[in-house]
Amino acid sequence: MEKRKGQGGNGMRFHAGNLWENLFVVILALYPLRHIYVGLDLWDTGYNYANFTYMGMEHMDPMWLFSTYLANSVGWLLTKLPRASTLAGMNFYTGLFVTVLALAGYFFCTRKLRIPKGIVFVGELLAESLCWCPTALLYNYLTYVLFLGAVILLYQGLTLGKKGYLAAAGVCLGANVLVRFSNLPQMGLILAVWAYDLILWLEGRRLAGGKGLGREKGPDRVVPFWQRLLQDTGWCLLGYLGALGVLFSYIHLRYGLGEYAAGIRRLFAMTEHATDYTAKAMIMSVIGTYVENLYWVVRMGVILAAGLVLFGVAGWLEGRLLQKEEGIPEGKSDNGTGKRRTAQGRRQNRRQRLLWGSVQLLWVAVSIGMVAWLYARGFCSFSFYSYDSIWRPGPIFLMLTMGMAAVRIFHPKAPKEEKLISGLVILVILLTSLGSNNKVLPSLNNLFVAAPYTLWQGWRFWKLGEHKIGPVTLSAFPAKGLLAAFLALCAVQFGCFGARFVFAEATGVQDSSGVVENNGVLGGMGMAPEKARWMTQISQYVSENHLQGREVILYGQIPSLAYYLQMPPAFNSWCDLDSYSLETMRTDMEELEARLWDTEAGENEPAASREDFPVIILENLYGLELEGYVDDLKGTLGRLAQEAGPKLQFLQEIASNPAAGYGLGKSLALGTDAKWGLIQAFMEEYGYRQTFRNEKFAVYERE
């Protein structure tokens, strides 16, 4: 009876392979959604969801609206989907972008790069685990989706010779400029196009005996190098400019290009206040991270060098044992028949196996010892809810990836397609971090091709044999042992980090046992019990006083309240960001006052009703400052400083600590905060009074 596919033989293996792949796909699709009900972030998450919900010139900072326009537009569309009015629902929808990244990376690596499926699955799972950034930041994740699309299309276009793919890649990169304006450096992917054209030219010269100028098209015709270069660049540029033209035309029709230009000009002016966003600062922070981690690379390199010496000595001993066993003088060869006595051969083999087995076992112990030493020296921690667990392994993993890729690029026997993907991997790692002040963390968030590539190259390296240089065997085992140990460390750290870490105010969630019962947006979310208490109290106040839908001014690192409480920002929900300048805030507040006054009536009181005035919600520290607590604190510290003597330096260090959320340093800085001064003046002029306060928030309304 004829066997059907999927029954016995090769068919059964094929069917089993499909089952494994289906399982891989399901896991990769669902894994990004593991934390949609965990954690409450008062910073970035709700801030971005508020921008999606209240997208437009009325409630958003134009600089942020236009510099991340496509991300905000896609986010706005998501808010129209079922259950998108809840935090968990929006987390679900934005989490699907990670799913798209992982599945696109998986199918590209398995179908086009022919990397074994199991290796790709592990690599994609690690890439998902390293997505530390909240998925609410669509200007990051939509960037990564289009960037990955450009990489895949460039690879297909260049290796298949299809120009349409190159134009489509240009469309992805052009659209990415509207996703996040700082994506401009991604045009650096054109370097891969030029490099591949150069490889084709060199290959054409070799095939043509060194006389050709390009790849042959016929018996006597070749394509000149510059012609190929201009053609490929032109197709990429066509797609790039075409995407920009279409998107700018739409923005012009809806807002006017003048508004867009004004917003982007403010983006460039932002660096005067947020100095960590200058091009020099961003580049130096990336370089500094790699240089800092050379400390560990050098020490691991010393261990590797010791291993090479150890195995070199073992190879030399093997040669001496062989010469002694056969009775051949040192430096002489056996010119006899080559036959050995059976007993002598067995003794020789046993000694060889014992020698190499002992050395290899010793090196396995050294490799494990290196990992233990790294943990003992604080290389990384088991605090998987924080960045400490990946902060050093991550950059070194990136360095390892780029090192492997560079080796393959310059390896004379590497296929040109492998050289291409190796170059693309390097470019993606380097370009992803540009435009961010988070050092190399963005690159760690975008490893959906690089992580499988690294594991693949490591697996191929493990399959390499040994090389002989004269009588000495040059073993790759030391490098294999250390590589396996380091990758195992990375797998543990990255995997556990992904399972545990949930972003919250730039740290991580440690306790998510608290819930908020009286807020529909936060329904079902687990959070720290203290946050649950804060949000329950203020949600009850907002509900009882029917404040939903009222405009709000937020100050004090609490921008997410605009979304969580469903209160549209009067002009910007994160006024205390350095990128939101004092001059811009002054202009926005003047425009707010103009809306509140009936200037034609010439009255001394604004025409707007009490309900038309925005509610002001402050972090409680600012409320304490209004009540004079900070002045009392400064006076107390002054007396302590006079009496403490040596403790004065300690007090100054606390006072200058910008990370002291609602601690002493921030308290002392309130008096020098000019934007806070604008809010105080507004509150005094229009008679605001405190109507609610708890440990975290203080609410003020006009009397």
XYZ file of C-alpha atoms in Angstrom:
703
model
C 0.000 0.000 0.000
C 1.348 3.408 -0.940
C 2.333 5.639 1.981
C 0.720 9.010 2.233
C 2.519 12.127 3.288
C 2.725 12.351 7.015
C 2.645 8.535 7.464
C 5.926 6.809 8.150
C 9.310 7.352 6.591
C 10.274 10.814 5.449
C 6.630 11.838 5.408
C 6.348 11.267 9.161
C 9.480 13.319 9.795
C 8.146 16.080 7.578
C 4.842 16.065 9.442
C 6.596 16.129 12.803
C 8.680 19.053 11.573
C 5.507 20.928 10.698
C 4.109 20.268 14.151
C 7.233 21.692 15.754
C 7.137 24.740 13.519
C 3.466 25.319 14.288
C 4.281 25.164 17.982
C 7.156 27.617 17.484
C 4.886 30.038 15.630
C 2.152 29.891 18.284
C 4.631 30.510 21.113
C 6.308 33.405 19.296
C 2.895 34.916 18.496
C 1.578 34.756 22.070
C 4.716 35.389 24.115
C 4.702 39.198 23.580
C 1.252 39.320 25.222
C 2.346 37.738 28.503
C 2.389 40.994 30.477
C -0.608 42.889 29.124
C -2.307 42.727 32.546
C 0.790 43.492 34.610
C 2.189 46.810 35.790
C 1.162 50.441 36.018
C 3.565 52.983 34.548
C 2.969 56.644 35.377
C 5.398 57.807 32.687
C 5.699 56.589 29.102
C 2.870 54.074 28.784
C -0.094 56.277 29.652
C 1.601 59.292 28.067
C 1.657 57.618 24.662
C -1.839 56.198 25.013
C -3.062 59.697 25.905
C -1.424 61.020 22.724
C -3.223 58.337 20.708
C -6.558 59.047 22.399
C -6.333 62.834 22.141
C -4.278 63.067 18.955
C -4.275 66.489 17.318
C -3.123 70.066 17.670
C -5.611 70.816 20.462
C -4.283 68.462 23.136
C -0.789 67.528 21.890
C 2.522 69.284 21.623
C 2.925 69.930 17.848
C 6.597 68.961 18.052
C 5.688 65.510 19.326
C 2.677 65.224 17.016
C 4.700 65.780 13.852
C 8.016 64.192 14.848
C 6.178 60.887 15.504
C 3.201 61.446 13.230
C 2.674 57.978 11.755
C 3.085 56.303 15.148
C 0.433 58.593 16.627
C -1.869 57.994 13.659
C -1.591 54.219 13.945
C -2.105 54.491 17.704
C -5.219 56.616 17.135
C -6.617 53.929 14.841
C -5.970 51.316 17.531
C -8.086 53.292 20.009
C -11.102 52.638 17.762
C -10.841 48.855 18.150
C -12.877 46.794 20.652
C -11.654 46.996 24.272
C -9.177 49.706 23.269
C -10.625 51.948 25.983
C -8.768 49.849 28.566
C -5.069 49.713 29.374
C -4.992 45.929 28.925
C -6.717 46.232 25.552
C -4.220 48.767 24.260
C -1.363 46.654 25.631
C -2.771 43.744 23.622
C -2.982 45.672 20.363
C 0.446 47.279 20.661
C 1.955 43.962 21.793
C 0.990 42.494 18.426
C 3.694 44.624 16.822
C 6.269 42.506 18.663
C 4.453 39.421 17.392
C 4.772 40.719 13.822
C 8.486 41.360 14.345
C 9.139 37.889 15.729
C 7.160 36.039 13.064
C 8.617 38.103 10.221
C 12.102 37.443 11.583
C 11.344 33.738 12.001
C 10.068 33.164 8.469
C 12.815 35.282 6.906
C 15.570 33.453 8.781
C 14.167 29.977 8.129
C 12.919 30.435 4.567
C 15.485 32.808 3.073
C 18.592 32.442 5.201
C 18.028 28.688 5.694
C 18.884 28.799 9.388
C 17.651 25.700 11.284
C 14.209 26.287 12.740
C 15.107 25.399 16.319
C 17.954 27.902 16.352
C 15.737 30.623 14.899
C 13.003 29.901 17.436
C 15.388 30.297 20.370
C 16.845 33.449 18.818
C 13.422 35.024 18.281
C 12.348 34.101 21.803
C 15.436 35.847 23.186
C 14.734 38.857 20.955
C 11.191 39.063 22.340
C 12.526 38.730 25.871
C 14.820 41.717 25.338
C 11.914 43.991 24.380
C 12.263 46.077 27.545
C 10.557 49.118 26.026
C 6.777 49.412 26.663
C 4.856 48.455 23.553
C 2.893 51.685 24.001
C 5.893 53.441 22.428
C 4.765 52.749 18.884
C 7.301 55.217 17.539
C 9.835 52.531 18.492
C 8.007 49.359 17.513
C 6.559 50.673 14.257
C 10.099 51.844 13.504
C 11.411 48.322 14.063
C 8.679 46.786 11.879
C 9.459 49.061 8.929
C 13.211 48.738 9.513
C 12.953 44.954 9.457
C 10.792 45.185 6.356
C 13.465 47.295 4.669
C 16.168 44.756 5.581
C 14.152 41.837 4.209
C 13.240 43.697 1.013
C 16.819 44.843 0.440
C 18.087 41.302 0.878
C 15.478 39.950 -1.535
C 15.988 42.716 -4.055
C 19.763 42.378 -4.144
C 20.023 38.588 -4.085
C 17.197 38.031 -6.591
C 18.029 41.050 -8.725
C 14.467 42.436 -8.494
C 14.449 46.230 -8.478
C 10.873 46.464 -7.228
C 11.993 45.087 -3.869
C 14.604 47.839 -3.646
C 11.950 50.482 -4.255
C 9.718 48.874 -1.609
C 12.619 48.961 0.851
C 12.979 52.665 0.108
C 9.264 53.120 0.867
C 9.740 51.501 4.276
C 12.676 53.762 5.136
C 10.939 56.875 3.812
C 7.800 56.143 5.832
C 9.969 55.573 8.891
C 10.982 59.242 8.870
C 7.330 60.077 9.593
C 7.159 57.369 12.270
C 10.015 59.055 14.133
C 11.971 61.914 12.629
C 15.204 60.701 14.199
C 14.987 57.636 11.919
C 16.790 59.652 9.241
C 20.101 57.805 9.855
C 18.451 54.582 8.687
C 19.205 55.673 5.139
C 22.641 54.321 6.038
C 21.320 50.917 4.889
C 22.293 52.100 1.400
C 25.842 51.123 2.416
C 24.749 47.481 2.186
C 23.525 48.084 -1.376
C 26.817 49.646 -2.402
C 28.858 46.928 -0.689
C 26.878 44.168 -2.401
C 27.290 45.830 -5.776
C 31.026 45.951 -5.091
C 31.025 42.232 -4.251
C 29.218 41.482 -7.524
C 31.743 43.589 -9.426
C 34.689 41.766 -7.853
C 33.048 38.434 -8.586
C 32.429 39.522 -12.179
C 36.069 40.488 -12.580
C 37.149 37.128 -11.244
C 34.837 35.236 -13.601
C 35.976 37.384 -16.519
C 39.621 36.778 -15.787
C 40.165 40.164 -14.181
C 39.125 42.123 -17.271
C 35.390 42.567 -16.683
C 33.771 45.596 -15.150
C 30.689 43.881 -13.771
C 28.531 40.776 -13.890
C 28.252 39.264 -17.358
C 24.951 39.641 -19.189
C 25.966 37.792 -22.306
C 28.975 36.246 -23.984
C 30.726 39.573 -24.562
C 28.777 42.040 -22.395
C 29.189 43.016 -18.769
C 27.393 45.559 -16.579
C 29.732 48.360 -15.487
C 30.058 48.771 -11.724
C 28.906 52.383 -11.623
C 25.890 51.590 -13.779
C 24.765 48.879 -11.365
C 25.452 51.140 -8.378
C 23.427 54.023 -9.808
C 20.557 51.743 -10.824
C 20.186 50.120 -7.403
C 20.612 53.411 -5.555
C 18.102 55.066 -7.864
C 15.432 52.444 -7.219
C 15.916 52.763 -3.445
C 15.794 56.548 -3.692
C 12.655 56.395 -5.831
C 10.772 54.496 -3.141
C 12.203 56.677 -0.370
C 11.245 59.986 -1.957
C 7.924 58.604 -3.149
C 6.891 57.667 0.398
C 7.968 61.056 1.723
C 6.124 62.835 -1.070
C 2.829 61.046 -0.412
C 2.992 61.515 3.369
C 4.057 65.153 3.220
C 1.253 65.850 0.757
C -1.274 64.469 3.217
C 0.185 66.494 6.105
C 0.149 69.599 3.939
C -3.523 69.128 3.093
C -4.532 68.488 6.699
C -2.267 70.777 8.727
C -0.089 72.749 6.331
C 3.621 72.210 5.847
C 4.303 75.366 7.836
C 2.961 73.708 10.994
C 5.047 70.620 10.292
C 8.204 72.673 9.706
C 7.609 74.614 12.932
C 7.265 71.400 14.902
C 10.472 69.928 13.442
C 12.371 73.182 14.062
C 11.394 72.892 17.714
C 12.664 69.316 17.666
C 16.127 70.536 16.666
C 15.962 73.395 19.179
C 15.096 70.871 21.892
C 18.761 69.941 22.273
C 19.414 73.301 23.955
C 17.452 72.028 26.952
C 17.713 68.231 26.591
C 21.450 67.981 25.962
C 21.393 64.176 26.016
C 19.549 64.317 22.659
C 22.348 66.072 20.778
C 23.919 63.983 18.010
C 27.283 64.037 19.766
C 25.814 62.977 23.111
C 23.874 60.087 21.576
C 26.847 58.787 19.586
C 29.240 59.126 22.496
C 26.833 57.328 24.835
C 26.770 54.354 22.448
C 30.537 54.331 22.016
C 31.015 54.799 25.754
C 28.896 51.743 26.505
C 30.977 49.532 24.230
C 34.252 50.955 25.559
C 33.100 50.436 29.133
C 32.366 46.769 28.454
C 35.804 46.192 26.915
C 36.873 45.692 30.542
C 35.059 42.332 30.501
C 35.941 41.488 26.902
C 39.660 41.844 27.621
C 39.438 39.558 30.647
C 37.522 36.910 28.739
C 40.117 37.296 25.981
C 42.898 36.564 28.478
C 41.091 33.384 29.543
C 40.775 32.388 25.875
C 44.475 33.022 25.269
C 45.327 30.799 28.245
C 43.112 28.092 26.756
C 44.833 28.285 23.384
C 48.192 27.905 25.093
C 46.895 24.937 27.113
C 45.613 23.117 24.035
C 48.749 24.000 22.105
C 50.859 22.386 24.805
C 48.546 19.358 24.763
C 49.016 19.064 21.004
C 52.774 19.262 21.411
C 52.663 16.545 24.095
C 50.608 14.381 21.790
C 53.290 14.677 19.133
C 56.043 13.760 21.626
C 54.080 10.743 22.842
C 53.569 9.594 19.266
C 57.268 9.926 18.450
C 58.263 8.135 21.639
C 55.803 5.295 21.084
C 57.039 4.706 17.543
C 60.670 5.168 18.462
C 61.189 7.893 15.900
C 63.806 10.540 16.708
C 62.416 14.029 17.255
C 61.993 15.932 14.023
C 62.033 12.732 11.867
C 59.153 11.201 9.981
C 58.119 7.588 9.613
C 59.276 6.417 6.193
C 58.357 2.816 6.786
C 55.274 0.939 5.801
C 53.086 2.855 8.208
C 51.938 -0.369 9.862
C 51.918 -0.460 13.649
C 51.531 -3.250 16.018
C 47.963 -3.541 17.182
C 48.836 -3.334 20.874
C 51.007 -0.286 20.270
C 48.190 1.436 18.359
C 45.702 0.728 21.105
C 48.053 2.152 23.751
C 48.615 5.235 21.631
C 44.881 5.780 21.105
C 44.170 5.344 24.816
C 46.832 7.875 25.710
C 45.568 10.315 23.106
C 42.005 9.972 24.317
C 43.083 10.312 27.930
C 45.190 13.390 27.148
C 42.546 15.205 25.113
C 39.691 14.054 27.311
C 41.449 15.409 30.388
C 42.278 18.717 28.735
C 38.766 19.151 27.362
C 37.198 18.271 30.712
C 39.477 20.783 32.376
C 38.430 23.424 29.882
C 34.741 22.714 30.427
C 35.383 23.362 34.114
C 37.252 26.581 33.252
C 34.368 27.754 31.039
C 31.850 27.111 33.804
C 34.236 28.783 36.238
C 34.360 31.850 34.002
C 30.584 32.181 34.239
C 30.730 31.793 38.019
C 33.503 34.419 38.158
C 31.426 36.831 36.087
C 28.492 36.475 38.458
C 30.761 36.837 41.488
C 32.268 40.050 40.082
C 28.842 41.613 39.540
C 28.860 41.272 35.761
C 25.098 40.783 35.965
C 22.539 40.062 38.635
C 19.580 37.809 39.246
C 17.329 40.834 39.805
C 15.413 40.114 36.630
C 12.891 42.863 37.288
C 15.623 45.443 36.578
C 18.079 46.289 33.791
C 20.976 45.060 35.952
C 20.395 41.541 34.679
C 21.118 42.461 31.037
C 23.079 45.696 31.201
C 26.511 44.093 30.659
C 25.679 40.808 28.870
C 23.574 42.756 26.351
C 26.263 45.080 24.935
C 28.811 42.263 24.816
C 26.262 40.128 22.950
C 25.976 42.976 20.435
C 29.755 43.179 20.156
C 29.942 39.412 19.642
C 27.301 39.596 16.914
C 29.092 42.385 15.067
C 32.404 40.564 15.445
C 30.985 37.365 13.954
C 29.392 39.331 11.124
C 32.657 41.133 10.351
C 34.501 37.800 10.175
C 31.983 36.445 7.688
C 32.128 39.617 5.577
C 35.886 39.349 5.136
C 36.034 35.551 4.921
C 37.141 34.762 1.359
C 34.986 31.629 1.110
C 31.771 33.088 2.549
C 28.943 33.286 -0.039
C 28.033 36.784 -1.153
C 24.521 36.369 0.254
C 25.983 35.659 3.688
C 28.244 38.688 3.411
C 25.154 40.769 2.628
C 23.112 39.633 5.623
C 26.182 40.004 7.846
C 26.571 43.616 6.763
C 22.865 44.280 7.277
C 23.041 42.874 10.814
C 25.896 45.241 11.695
C 24.077 48.225 10.218
C 20.840 47.427 12.064
C 22.651 47.202 15.402
C 24.530 50.464 14.861
C 21.682 52.482 13.334
C 18.941 51.441 15.761
C 20.561 53.222 18.704
C 20.961 56.517 16.843
C 18.221 58.999 17.661
C 17.795 57.772 21.224
C 19.336 58.752 24.553
C 19.103 55.184 25.879
C 22.628 54.128 24.827
C 22.551 50.630 23.268
C 19.238 49.561 24.809
C 17.313 50.295 21.561
C 19.604 47.899 19.679
C 18.883 45.197 22.264
C 15.186 45.831 21.629
C 15.610 45.099 17.903
C 17.405 41.765 17.512
C 14.842 39.888 15.451
C 17.416 39.002 12.789
C 20.602 39.530 14.799
C 19.795 37.075 17.629
C 19.070 34.088 15.339
C 22.086 35.088 13.229
C 24.388 35.017 16.280
C 23.170 31.614 17.467
C 23.477 30.300 13.900
C 27.063 31.458 13.546
C 27.872 30.044 16.985
C 26.363 26.681 15.985
C 28.390 26.654 12.757
C 31.536 27.503 14.680
C 30.899 24.532 16.976
C 30.935 22.251 13.926
C 34.436 23.349 12.902
C 37.206 20.815 13.203
C 40.793 21.269 14.303
C 43.745 22.563 12.315
C 47.323 21.319 12.319
C 50.315 23.598 12.056
C 53.241 21.255 11.671
C 53.265 18.810 14.587
C 51.013 21.079 16.695
C 47.240 20.849 16.654
C 45.489 24.217 16.771
C 42.249 23.471 18.595
C 39.130 25.624 18.446
C 37.820 23.948 21.599
C 38.830 26.786 23.973
C 36.895 29.313 21.924
C 33.983 26.907 21.588
C 33.847 26.355 25.332
C 33.884 30.037 26.224
C 31.399 30.879 23.472
C 28.981 28.201 24.657
C 29.355 29.358 28.275
C 28.742 33.001 27.417
C 25.766 32.256 25.168
C 24.303 30.049 27.913
C 24.710 32.953 30.354
C 22.980 35.273 27.880
C 20.153 32.789 27.334
C 19.505 32.566 31.083
C 19.762 36.307 31.684
C 17.775 37.366 28.623
C 15.114 34.687 29.039
C 14.539 35.327 32.740
C 14.577 39.083 32.151
C 11.856 38.691 29.546
C 9.763 36.513 31.827
C 10.049 38.909 34.776
C 10.637 42.480 33.600
C 7.745 44.904 33.151
C 8.582 48.567 32.567
C 7.408 51.048 35.204
C 9.008 54.480 35.586
C 12.270 53.335 33.980
C 12.762 50.520 36.491
C 10.624 47.409 36.770
C 7.627 45.944 38.552
C 8.459 43.928 41.656
C 4.988 43.433 43.146
C 1.812 43.335 41.055
C -0.638 42.120 43.661
C -2.628 45.363 43.816
C -5.710 46.082 41.664
C -7.973 49.080 41.051
C -11.670 48.234 41.145
C -13.216 51.619 40.403
C -11.444 52.602 37.174
C -12.595 51.106 33.872
C -9.336 51.925 32.088
C -7.309 50.034 34.698
C -9.683 47.106 35.083
C -7.884 43.806 35.659
C -4.421 45.369 35.827
C -2.041 44.118 38.493
C 0.234 46.727 40.034
C 2.140 47.614 43.168
C -0.266 47.837 46.135
C 0.725 51.449 46.849
C -0.033 52.453 43.266
C -3.361 50.658 43.456
C -4.180 52.647 46.579
C -3.197 55.953 44.974
C -5.179 55.270 41.803
C -8.244 53.951 43.648
C -8.433 57.110 45.731
C -8.010 59.600 42.907
C -10.273 57.570 40.558
C -13.018 57.716 43.169
C -12.619 61.483 43.499
C -12.660 62.040 39.724
C -15.737 59.852 39.325
C -17.696 61.407 42.202
C -16.983 64.918 40.937
C -17.605 64.089 37.264
C -14.173 65.252 36.126
C -13.829 62.769 33.247
C -13.553 64.696 30.015
C -12.382 67.883 31.746
C -9.079 69.302 30.522
C -6.162 68.795 32.878
C -2.728 70.268 33.497
C -0.365 67.626 34.895
C 2.968 68.314 36.516
C 5.461 66.153 38.373
C 6.276 63.060 36.293
C 2.656 61.855 36.221
C 1.680 62.273 32.520
C -0.151 58.928 32.371
C -3.017 60.286 34.475
C -4.462 61.971 31.380
C -5.178 58.528 29.935
C -5.917 56.629 33.142
C -8.438 59.248 34.315
C -9.732 60.030 30.791
C -8.966 63.744 31.109
C -7.566 65.364 27.939
C -4.450 67.487 28.510
C -4.931 71.240 28.164
C -1.812 71.423 25.959
C 0.772 68.783 26.900
C 0.403 65.935 29.363
C 4.145 65.843 30.209
C 4.994 69.484 30.831
C 8.046 68.762 32.985
C 9.975 66.995 30.215
C 13.202 68.804 29.310
C 12.251 68.539 25.634
C 9.174 70.703 26.342
C 10.785 74.103 26.642
C 9.853 76.933 28.982
C 9.157 79.229 26.021
C 6.761 76.728 24.471
C 4.929 76.207 27.733
C 4.605 79.968 28.230
C 3.100 80.307 24.747
C 0.708 77.401 25.366
C -0.472 78.892 28.646
C -1.029 82.258 27.019
C -3.168 80.583 24.360
C -5.071 78.759 27.121
C -5.811 82.037 28.878
C -6.913 83.604 25.610
C -9.511 80.856 25.232
C -10.779 81.455 28.747
C -11.248 85.221 28.382
C -13.816 87.033 26.341
C -11.488 89.772 25.179
C -14.183 91.702 23.318
C -16.303 92.086 26.445
C -13.561 94.024 28.206
C -14.497 92.555 31.581
C -12.155 91.965 34.494
C -13.203 88.358 34.844
C -12.857 85.575 32.270
C -16.008 84.681 30.393
C -15.375 80.953 30.805
C -17.239 79.097 33.521
C -15.545 77.297 36.379
C -15.925 73.978 34.540
C -14.100 75.398 31.515
C -10.941 75.930 33.533
C -8.574 72.962 33.484
C -8.167 70.804 36.555
C -4.579 70.876 37.818
C -3.127 67.629 39.173
C 0.313 67.725 40.733
C 2.616 65.150 42.140
C 2.068 65.559 45.865
C 5.540 66.962 46.396
C 4.510 70.107 44.537
C 1.424 70.370 46.695
C 3.627 70.212 49.765
C 5.760 72.977 48.300
C 2.684 75.156 47.867
C 1.858 74.667 51.540
C 5.312 75.778 52.616
C 6.746 72.412 53.590
C 9.697 72.743 51.237
C 10.685 76.139 52.659
C 10.543 74.656 56.139
C 12.642 71.748 54.903
C 15.245 74.078 53.399
C 15.510 75.980 56.657
C 15.922 72.767 58.592
C 18.612 71.559 56.220
C 20.402 74.881 56.512
C 20.597 74.525 60.277
C 21.664 70.901 59.949
C 24.370 71.872 57.474
C 25.807 74.413 59.884
C 25.792 71.906 62.709
C 26.749 68.808 60.731
C 30.071 69.987 59.309
C 31.364 66.882 57.469
C 27.797 65.856 56.665
C 27.286 68.900 54.460
C 28.700 67.121 51.409
C 26.284 64.248 51.963
C 23.353 66.661 52.129
C 24.486 68.361 48.922
C 24.760 65.047 47.110
C 21.207 64.150 48.082
C 19.969 67.561 47.011
C 21.594 67.265 43.579
C 20.263 63.790 42.865
C 17.852 64.160 39.905
C 16.488 60.654 40.388
C 15.096 61.356 43.835
C 11.522 61.047 42.591
C 9.689 62.602 45.464
C 12.684 62.808 47.731
C 14.913 65.481 49.116
C 16.854 66.462 45.992
C 13.722 67.118 43.980
C 12.211 69.112 46.833
C 15.124 71.515 46.939
C 15.006 71.974 43.149
C 11.379 73.130 43.073
C 12.201 76.757 43.677
C 14.363 76.916 40.519
C 11.795 75.237 38.216
C 10.558 78.031 35.938
C 7.804 75.925 34.347
C 6.471 75.117 37.800
C 6.540 78.850 38.427
C 4.210 79.418 35.453
C 1.696 76.964 36.890
C 1.910 78.583 40.326
C 1.253 82.018 38.824
C -1.747 80.668 36.901
C -3.161 79.069 40.047
C -2.732 82.239 42.084
C -4.271 84.486 39.433
C -7.392 82.383 39.005
C -7.915 81.331 42.606
C -7.226 77.596 42.509
C -7.598 75.647 45.729
C -6.764 72.110 46.743
C -9.741 69.769 46.534
C -8.053 66.376 46.903
C -4.777 65.007 48.114
C -3.252 61.610 48.908
C 0.268 60.271 49.234
C 1.038 60.708 45.537
C -1.317 63.274 43.960
C -2.785 66.681 44.746
C -5.803 68.028 42.804
C -6.555 71.736 42.416
C -9.665 73.369 40.958
C -10.810 76.927 40.513
C -13.045 78.171 43.293
